[in-house]
PDB file of C-alpha atoms in Angstrom:
ATOM      1  CA  MET D   1      19.996  18.971 -23.979  1.00  0.00           C
ATOM      2  CA  LYS D   2      22.521  17.631 -26.317  1.00  0.00           C
ATOM      3  CA  LYS D   3      23.109  14.311 -23.276  1.00  0.00           C
ATOM      4  CA  LEU D   4      19.449  13.644 -23.373  1.00  0.00           C
ATOM      5  CA  LYS D   5      19.288  13.420 -27.157  1.00  0.00           C
ATOM      6  CA  TYR D   6      22.127  10.979 -27.140  1.00  0.00           C
ATOM      7  CA  PHE D   7      20.655   8.855 -24.663  1.00  0.00           C
ATOM      8  CA  LEU D   8      17.219   8.495 -26.550  1.00  0.00           C
ATOM      9  CA  ALA D   9      19.307   7.875 -29.810  1.00  0.00           C
ATOM     10  CA  LEU D  10      21.326   4.873 -27.814  1.00  0.00           C
ATOM     11  CA  SER D  11      17.600   3.464 -26.842  1.00  0.00           C
ATOM     12  CA  LEU D  12      17.063   3.219 -30.317  1.00  0.00           C
ATOM     13  CA  VAL D  13      19.123   0.294 -30.743  1.00  0.00           C
ATOM     14  CA  VAL D  14      16.363  -2.302 -28.711  1.00  0.00           C
ATOM     15  CA  LEU D  15      13.039  -0.272 -29.659  1.00  0.00           C
ATOM     16  CA  LEU D  16      11.696  -3.176 -31.626  1.00  0.00           C
ATOM     17  CA  ALA D  17      10.179  -4.345 -28.319  1.00  0.00           C
ATOM     18  CA  SER D  18       7.071  -3.080 -26.991  1.00  0.00           C
ATOM     19  CA  GLY D  19       5.812  -1.284 -24.438  1.00  0.00           C
ATOM     20  CA  CYS D  20       8.536   1.060 -23.270  1.00  0.00           C
ATOM     21  CA  GLU D  21       9.794   3.713 -22.123  1.00  0.00           C
ATOM     22  CA  MET D  22      12.110   6.063 -21.782  1.00  0.00           C
ATOM     23  CA  VAL D  23      12.637   9.172 -19.017  1.00  0.00           C
ATOM     24  CA  ALA D  24      14.654  12.244 -19.398  1.00  0.00           C
ATOM     25  CA  HIS D  25      13.405  15.229 -17.410  1.00  0.00           C
ATOM     26  CA  TYR D  26      15.455  18.311 -16.972  1.00  0.00           C
ATOM     27  CA  GLU D  27      14.077  20.029 -13.904  1.00  0.00           C
ATOM     28  CA  THR D  28      14.653  23.352 -12.368  1.00  0.00           C
ATOM     29  CA  THR D  29      13.642  24.138  -8.677  1.00  0.00           C
ATOM     30  CA  ILE D  30      13.841  26.719  -7.190  1.00  0.00           C
ATOM     31  CA  SER D  31      13.094  27.605  -3.488  1.00  0.00           C
ATOM     32  CA  SER D  32      11.576  30.893  -1.424  1.00  0.00           C
ATOM     33  CA  ASN D  33      14.499  31.538  -0.146  1.00  0.00           C
ATOM     34  CA  LYS D  34      16.360  32.225  -3.863  1.00  0.00           C
ATOM     35  CA  ASN D  35      18.195  29.074  -4.143  1.00  0.00           C
ATOM     36  CA  VAL D  36      18.078  27.095  -7.615  1.00  0.00           C
ATOM     37  CA  THR D  37      19.347  23.627  -7.989  1.00  0.00           C
ATOM     38  CA  GLN D  38      19.036  21.696 -11.814  1.00  0.00           C
ATOM     39  CA  ARG D  39      18.623  18.267 -11.775  1.00  0.00           C
ATOM     40  CA  ILE D  40      18.580  15.874 -15.108  1.00  0.00           C
ATOM     41  CA  ILE D  41      16.622  12.136 -15.126  1.00  0.00           C
ATOM     42  CA  VAL D  42      17.889   9.753 -17.718  1.00  0.00           C
ATOM     43  CA  ALA D  43      15.471   6.222 -17.587  1.00  0.00           C
ATOM     44  CA  VAL D  44      14.311   3.378 -19.039  1.00  0.00           C
ATOM     45  CA  ASP D  45      12.057   1.223 -17.569  1.00  0.00           C
ATOM     46  CA  ASP D  46      12.532  -2.841 -16.876  1.00  0.00           C
ATOM     47  CA  GLU D  47      10.714  -4.023 -20.388  1.00  0.00           C
ATOM     48  CA  MET D  48      13.664  -2.301 -22.080  1.00  0.00           C
ATOM     49  CA  ILE D  49      16.418  -2.991 -19.796  1.00  0.00           C
ATOM     50  CA  GLU D  50      14.885  -6.711 -20.844  1.00  0.00           C
ATOM     51  CA  GLY D  51      14.980  -6.612 -23.950  1.00  0.00           C
ATOM     52  CA  MET D  52      18.629  -5.020 -24.439  1.00  0.00           C
ATOM     53  CA  LEU D  53      20.034  -7.814 -22.353  1.00  0.00           C
ATOM     54  CA  SER D  54      18.070 -10.258 -24.392  1.00  0.00           C
ATOM     55  CA  MET D  55      19.678  -9.077 -27.412  1.00  0.00           C
ATOM     56  CA  GLU D  56      23.284  -8.652 -26.558  1.00  0.00           C
ATOM     57  CA  ASN D  57      22.928 -12.258 -24.976  1.00  0.00           C
ATOM     58  CA  MET D  58      21.077 -13.831 -27.600  1.00  0.00           C
ATOM     59  CA  ASP D  59      18.840 -15.146 -24.446  1.00  0.00           C
ATOM     60  CA  GLU D  60      15.333 -17.030 -25.038  1.00  0.00           C
ATOM     61  CA  GLU D  61      12.044 -15.170 -24.955  1.00  0.00           C
ATOM     62  CA  GLY D  62      11.004 -15.075 -20.984  1.00  0.00           C
ATOM     63  CA  THR D  63      14.461 -15.050 -19.634  1.00  0.00           C
ATOM     64  CA  THR D  64      14.415 -13.838 -16.815  1.00  0.00           C
ATOM     65  CA  TYR D  65      17.705 -11.457 -14.991  1.00  0.00           C
ATOM     66  CA  THR D  66      18.182 -10.356 -11.851  1.00  0.00           C
ATOM     67  CA  GLU D  67      18.007  -6.769 -10.633  1.00  0.00           C
ATOM     68  CA  ASP D  68      22.404  -6.881 -10.703  1.00  0.00           C
ATOM     69  CA  GLU D  69      22.054  -7.756 -14.057  1.00  0.00           C
ATOM     70  CA  LYS D  70      19.748  -5.223 -15.038  1.00  0.00           C
ATOM     71  CA  TRP D  71      21.700  -2.443 -13.398  1.00  0.00           C
ATOM     72  CA  GLU D  72      24.690  -3.797 -15.515  1.00  0.00           C
ATOM     73  CA  MET D  73      23.101  -3.118 -18.383  1.00  0.00           C
ATOM     74  CA  VAL D  74      22.071   0.257 -17.608  1.00  0.00           C
ATOM     75  CA  ASP D  75      25.488   1.568 -16.109  1.00  0.00           C
ATOM     76  CA  SER D  76      26.667   0.232 -19.656  1.00  0.00           C
ATOM     77  CA  MET D  77      24.301   2.258 -21.432  1.00  0.00           C
ATOM     78  CA  PHE D  78      25.475   6.095 -18.878  1.00  0.00           C
ATOM     79  CA  GLU D  79      29.502   5.399 -19.321  1.00  0.00           C
ATOM     80  CA  GLU D  80      28.822   7.850 -21.919  1.00  0.00           C
ATOM     81  CA  GLU D  81      27.411  10.175 -19.523  1.00  0.00           C
ATOM     82  CA  SER D  82      30.602  10.304 -17.004  1.00  0.00           C
ATOM     83  CA  ASP D  83      31.449  13.706 -18.316  1.00  0.00           C
ATOM     84  CA  PHE D  84      28.514  15.378 -16.263  1.00  0.00           C
ATOM     85  CA  ASP D  85      30.858  14.657 -13.166  1.00  0.00           C
ATOM     86  CA  TYR D  86      33.324  17.448 -14.402  1.00  0.00           C
ATOM     87  CA  GLU D  87      30.708  19.700 -15.257  1.00  0.00           C
ATOM     88  CA  GLY D  88      30.179  19.714 -11.288  1.00  0.00           C
ATOM     89  CA  PHE D  89      27.213  17.428 -11.219  1.00  0.00           C
ATOM     90  CA  THR D  90      26.376  14.805  -8.532  1.00  0.00           C
ATOM     91  CA  LYS D  91      25.867  11.276  -9.958  1.00  0.00           C
ATOM     92  CA  GLU D  92      23.398   8.894  -8.365  1.00  0.00           C
ATOM     93  CA  ARG D  93      21.414   6.020  -9.099  1.00  0.00           C
ATOM     94  CA  TYR D  94      17.511   6.649  -9.700  1.00  0.00           C
ATOM     95  CA  GLU D  95      14.787   4.158  -9.564  1.00  0.00           C
ATOM     96  CA  THR D  96      11.001   4.294  -9.139  1.00  0.00           C
ATOM     97  CA  PRO D  97       8.174   1.376  -8.166  1.00  0.00           C
ATOM     98  CA  GLU D  98       7.062   1.249 -11.201  1.00  0.00           C
ATOM     99  CA  GLY D  99      10.574  -0.894 -12.577  1.00  0.00           C
ATOM    100  CA  LEU D 100      12.364   2.754 -14.157  1.00  0.00           C
ATOM    101  CA  LYS D 101      15.720   2.575 -13.378  1.00  0.00           C
ATOM    102  CA  GLY D 102      18.108   5.016 -14.280  1.00  0.00           C
ATOM    103  CA  TYR D 103      20.453   7.948 -12.820  1.00  0.00           C
ATOM    104  CA  GLN D 104      19.651  11.680 -11.820  1.00  0.00           C
ATOM    105  CA  PHE D 105      22.769  13.915 -11.922  1.00  0.00           C
ATOM    106  CA  SER D 106      21.710  17.692 -10.257  1.00  0.00           C
ATOM    107  CA  LYS D 107      24.120  20.531  -9.117  1.00  0.00           C
ATOM    108  CA  ASP D 108      23.403  23.800  -6.916  1.00  0.00           C
ATOM    109  CA  LEU D 109      23.700  26.722  -8.938  1.00  0.00           C
ATOM    110  CA  GLY D 110      23.218  28.708  -5.264  1.00  0.00           C
ATOM    111  CA  ASN D 111      21.454  32.378  -5.213  1.00  0.00           C
ATOM    112  CA  ILE D 112      19.517  33.312  -8.437  1.00  0.00           C
ATOM    113  CA  ASP D 113      20.782  36.798  -8.708  1.00  0.00           C
ATOM    114  CA  THR D 114      23.801  35.083  -9.598  1.00  0.00           C
ATOM    115  CA  ILE D 115      22.832  33.854 -13.008  1.00  0.00           C
ATOM    116  CA  THR D 116      20.266  36.543 -13.431  1.00  0.00           C
ATOM    117  CA  GLY D 117      22.043  39.516 -15.739  1.00  0.00           C
ATOM    118  CA  ASP D 118      21.368  41.746 -18.825  1.00  0.00           C
ATOM    119  CA  GLU D 119      21.301  38.718 -21.082  1.00  0.00           C
ATOM    120  CA  ILE D 120      20.342  34.684 -20.819  1.00  0.00           C
ATOM    121  CA  THR D 121      22.817  33.048 -22.361  1.00  0.00           C
ATOM    122  CA  PHE D 122      20.944  29.270 -21.336  1.00  0.00           C
ATOM    123  CA  THR D 123      19.667  27.912 -24.093  1.00  0.00           C
ATOM    124  CA  LEU D 124      17.854  24.252 -23.227  1.00  0.00           C
ATOM    125  CA  ASP D 125      19.318  22.860 -26.813  1.00  0.00           C
ATOM    126  CA  ASP D 126      23.046  22.822 -25.281  1.00  0.00           C
ATOM    127  CA  GLY D 127      22.112  22.806 -21.650  1.00  0.00           C
ATOM    128  CA  THR D 128      25.515  24.213 -20.620  1.00  0.00           C
ATOM    129  CA  ILE D 129      26.135  25.338 -17.234  1.00  0.00           C
ATOM    130  CA  ASP D 130      29.499  27.189 -16.209  1.00  0.00           C
ATOM    131  CA  GLU D 131      30.597  29.944 -13.978  1.00  0.00           C
ATOM    132  CA  THR D 132      28.898  32.285 -16.521  1.00  0.00           C
ATOM    133  CA  PHE D 133      25.850  31.605 -17.604  1.00  0.00           C
ATOM    134  CA  ILE D 134      22.864  33.606 -17.287  1.00  0.00           C
ATOM    135  CA  MET D 135      19.384  32.184 -17.052  1.00  0.00           C
ATOM    136  CA  PHE D 136      17.118  34.906 -15.788  1.00  0.00           C
ATOM    137  CA  GLN D 137      16.382  38.859 -16.180  1.00  0.00           C
ATOM    138  CA  LYS D 138      15.336  40.911 -13.212  1.00  0.00           C
ATOM    139  CA  ARG D 139      11.838  43.015 -14.293  1.00  0.00           C
ATOM    140  CA  GLY D 140      11.569  45.335 -11.266  1.00  0.00           C
ATOM    141  CA  ASN D 141      11.197  42.751  -8.359  1.00  0.00           C
ATOM    142  CA  ASN D 142       9.953  39.679 -11.338  1.00  0.00           C
ATOM    143  CA  TYR D 143      12.647  37.060 -12.667  1.00  0.00           C
ATOM    144  CA  PHE D 144      11.993  36.114 -16.182  1.00  0.00           C
ATOM    145  CA  THR D 145      13.734  34.076 -18.350  1.00  0.00           C
ATOM    146  CA  GLU D 146      13.536  33.325 -21.785  1.00  0.00           C
ATOM    147  CA  PHE D 147      15.631  30.423 -23.974  1.00  0.00           C
ATOM    148  CA  SER D 148      15.415  28.121 -27.133  1.00  0.00           C
ATOM    149  CA  ALA D 149      13.769  24.701 -26.313  1.00  0.00           C
ATOM    150  CA  GLY D 150      15.756  23.135 -29.260  1.00  0.00           C
ATOM    151  CA  GLU D 151      15.062  20.902 -31.965  1.00  0.00           C
ATOM    152  CA  PRO D 152      12.006  18.535 -30.742  1.00  0.00           C
ATOM    153  CA  VAL D 153      12.813  14.647 -29.727  1.00  0.00           C
ATOM    154  CA  ASP D 154      12.449  12.911 -33.072  1.00  0.00           C
ATOM    155  CA  THR D 155      10.085   9.922 -32.745  1.00  0.00           C
ATOM    156  CA  SER D 156       9.507   8.892 -36.339  1.00  0.00           C
ATOM    157  CA  ASP D 157      11.774   6.521 -36.325  1.00  0.00           C
ATOM    158  CA  THR D 158       9.626   4.565 -33.534  1.00  0.00           C
ATOM    159  CA  GLU D 159       6.325   5.246 -35.187  1.00  0.00           C
ATOM    160  CA  GLY D 160       4.829   2.074 -35.597  1.00  0.00           C
ATOM    161  CA  TYR D 161       5.763   0.673 -31.787  1.00  0.00           C
ATOM    162  CA  ASP D 162       4.070   0.885 -28.240  1.00  0.00           C
ATOM    163  CA  ILE D 163       6.903   3.218 -26.488  1.00  0.00           C
ATOM    164  CA  THR D 164       6.538   6.337 -24.455  1.00  0.00           C
ATOM    165  CA  TYR D 165       8.965   9.482 -25.123  1.00  0.00           C
ATOM    166  CA  ASN D 166       8.148  10.936 -21.344  1.00  0.00           C
ATOM    167  CA  VAL D 167      11.047  14.078 -22.591  1.00  0.00           C
ATOM    168  CA  LYS D 168      10.152  17.023 -20.322  1.00  0.00           C
ATOM    169  CA  TYR D 169      11.520  20.483 -19.049  1.00  0.00           C
ATOM    170  CA  ILE D 170      10.013  21.169 -15.437  1.00  0.00           C
ATOM    171  CA  VAL D 171      10.785  24.124 -13.439  1.00  0.00           C
ATOM    172  CA  ASN D 172       9.257  24.284  -9.591  1.00  0.00           C
ATOM    173  CA  LEU D 173       8.287  27.581  -8.857  1.00  0.00           C
ATOM    174  CA  PRO D 174       8.335  28.939  -4.850  1.00  0.00           C
ATOM    175  CA  ASN D 175       5.369  31.419  -6.460  1.00  0.00           C
ATOM    176  CA  LYS D 176       2.909  30.921  -8.768  1.00  0.00           C
ATOM    177  CA  ALA D 177       3.740  31.898 -11.997  1.00  0.00           C
ATOM    178  CA  ILE D 178       2.980  35.565 -13.313  1.00  0.00           C
ATOM    179  CA  SER D 179       3.163  34.166 -16.711  1.00  0.00           C
ATOM    180  CA  HIS D 180       4.627  31.037 -19.235  1.00  0.00           C
ATOM    181  CA  ASN D 181       4.679  28.760 -22.308  1.00  0.00           C
ATOM    182  CA  ALA D 182       3.981  25.836 -20.609  1.00  0.00           C
ATOM    183  CA  THR D 183       2.287  22.825 -21.875  1.00  0.00           C
ATOM    184  CA  GLU D 184       0.974  21.541 -18.420  1.00  0.00           C
ATOM    185  CA  VAL D 185       0.877  23.319 -15.464  1.00  0.00           C
ATOM    186  CA  SER D 186       0.043  22.161 -11.830  1.00  0.00           C
ATOM    187  CA  GLU D 187      -2.935  22.919  -9.573  1.00  0.00           C
ATOM    188  CA  ASP D 188      -0.897  25.285  -7.488  1.00  0.00           C
ATOM    189  CA  GLY D 189       0.342  26.604 -10.631  1.00  0.00           C
ATOM    190  CA  LYS D 190       3.678  26.570  -8.922  1.00  0.00           C
ATOM    191  CA  THR D 191       5.152  23.443 -11.394  1.00  0.00           C
ATOM    192  CA  LEU D 192       5.453  24.194 -15.001  1.00  0.00           C
ATOM    193  CA  THR D 193       6.211  21.692 -17.391  1.00  0.00           C
ATOM    194  CA  TRP D 194       7.403  21.450 -21.160  1.00  0.00           C
ATOM    195  CA  ASP D 195       6.615  18.688 -23.435  1.00  0.00           C
ATOM    196  CA  LEU D 196       9.521  18.459 -25.492  1.00  0.00           C
ATOM    197  CA  THR D 197       8.848  15.942 -27.765  1.00  0.00           C
ATOM    198  CA  GLN D 198       6.293  18.464 -29.383  1.00  0.00           C
ATOM    199  CA  SER D 199       7.618  21.431 -31.756  1.00  0.00           C
ATOM    200  CA  LEU D 200       8.513  24.437 -29.188  1.00  0.00           C
ATOM    201  CA  ASP D 201      10.423  27.269 -30.605  1.00  0.00           C
ATOM    202  CA  THR D 202      11.131  28.871 -26.859  1.00  0.00           C
ATOM    203  CA  ILE D 203      10.618  28.062 -22.793  1.00  0.00           C
ATOM    204  CA  SER D 204       9.286  31.299 -21.010  1.00  0.00           C
ATOM    205  CA  TYR D 205       8.295  31.914 -17.275  1.00  0.00           C
ATOM    206  CA  GLU D 206       8.025  35.215 -15.235  1.00  0.00           C
ATOM    207  CA  PHE D 207       7.482  35.058 -11.571  1.00  0.00           C
ATOM    208  CA  ALA D 208       7.919  36.712  -8.276  1.00  0.00           C
ATOM    209  CA  PHE D 209       9.157  36.393  -4.618  1.00  0.00           C
ATOM    210  CA  SER D 210       6.972  36.889  -1.842  1.00  0.00           C
ATOM    211  CA  ASN D 211       6.848  40.299  -0.607  1.00  0.00           C
ATOM    212  CA  ASN D 212       6.479  40.377   3.308  1.00  0.00           C
ATOM    213  CA  THR D 213       7.283  43.507   3.955  1.00  0.00           C
ATOM    214  CA  VAL D 214       3.102  44.269   4.369  1.00  0.00           C
ATOM    215  CA  MET D 215       3.210  41.285   6.657  1.00  0.00           C
ATOM    216  CA  TYR D 216       5.831  42.323   8.760  1.00  0.00           C
ATOM    217  CA  ILE D 217       3.770  45.732   9.285  1.00  0.00           C
ATOM    218  CA  ILE D 218       0.656  44.243  10.319  1.00  0.00           C
ATOM    219  CA  ILE D 219       2.256  41.818  12.589  1.00  0.00           C
ATOM    220  CA  GLY D 220       4.461  45.159  14.423  1.00  0.00           C
ATOM    221  CA  VAL D 221       1.109  46.836  14.297  1.00  0.00           C
ATOM    222  CA  LEU D 222      -0.735  43.973  16.040  1.00  0.00           C
ATOM    223  CA  VAL D 223       1.734  44.013  18.602  1.00  0.00           C
ATOM    224  CA  VAL D 224       2.154  47.446  19.249  1.00  0.00           C
ATOM    225  CA  CYS D 225      -1.547  47.370  19.906  1.00  0.00           C
ATOM    226  CA  ALA D 226      -1.331  44.675  22.079  1.00  0.00           C
ATOM    227  CA  VAL D 227       0.979  46.066  24.161  1.00  0.00           C
ATOM    228  CA  VAL D 228      -0.789  49.061  24.550  1.00  0.00           C
ATOM    229  CA  ALA D 229      -3.694  47.517  25.445  1.00  0.00           C
ATOM    230  CA  PHE D 230      -2.290  45.209  28.248  1.00  0.00           C
ATOM    231  CA  VAL D 231      -0.666  48.564  29.419  1.00  0.00           C
ATOM    232  CA  LEU D 232      -4.264  50.201  29.478  1.00  0.00           C
ATOM    233  CA  LEU D 233      -5.909  47.580  31.114  1.00  0.00           C
ATOM    234  CA  ASN D 234      -3.527  47.777  34.297  1.00  0.00           C
ATOM    235  CA  LYS D 235      -4.050  50.979  34.539  1.00  0.00           C
ATOM    236  CA  LYS D 236      -7.776  50.525  34.883  1.00  0.00           C
ATOM    237  CA  LYS D 237      -6.315  47.756  37.227  1.00  0.00           C
ATOM    238  CA  LYS D 238      -4.476  49.741  39.714  1.00  0.00           C
ATOM    239  CA  ASN D 239      -7.086  52.362  39.809  1.00  0.00           C
TER     240      ASN D 239
END
């Protein structure tokens, strides 16, 4: 999260432009096979990039820039973010049809049980992911987490300007959440979103993986019944 705040602070130098959007997403995805991945997305829209280019080059208003020039500017913004590489994150370009450009940093954390323990040490404000951090606790068959959301993103310096701060923490779950304090929930209840421009004390959610034991028992019973019925039917035919 400190890195996301650094990126936002860096972008303030061109916030005299209007209609700009800044995106900073911290995303956790938990698959049905218990694998956990982390992804960090930081991006800005073309209008902000063009504003930075115009300011840097002292160009006239309305100057057109190539895609290569825009990406050169984006790359210069992320030179200080190279420490992600040393933390085991994979860095790749991020681009959307709407004109957002930036980078995403992703890391495979492996099985959820390797980051589950007695005491949660992960906090969004720090964002440190090393070999010892704990993100979840077990409650019976359920997985639960609650950690500090950190200070909300400060937007006071840009009041009065047409600027959109899209700063969120997102969790993608394998099943509908049992409990949570998210500010936004998808229709299926599997994707939870926290708006980090709001004042939040903690981020918390609880979920469970599907228990297939009952389903396997039912399937087994049906198979046995089918075999018995087949045998009985053959006996009747022989008689």
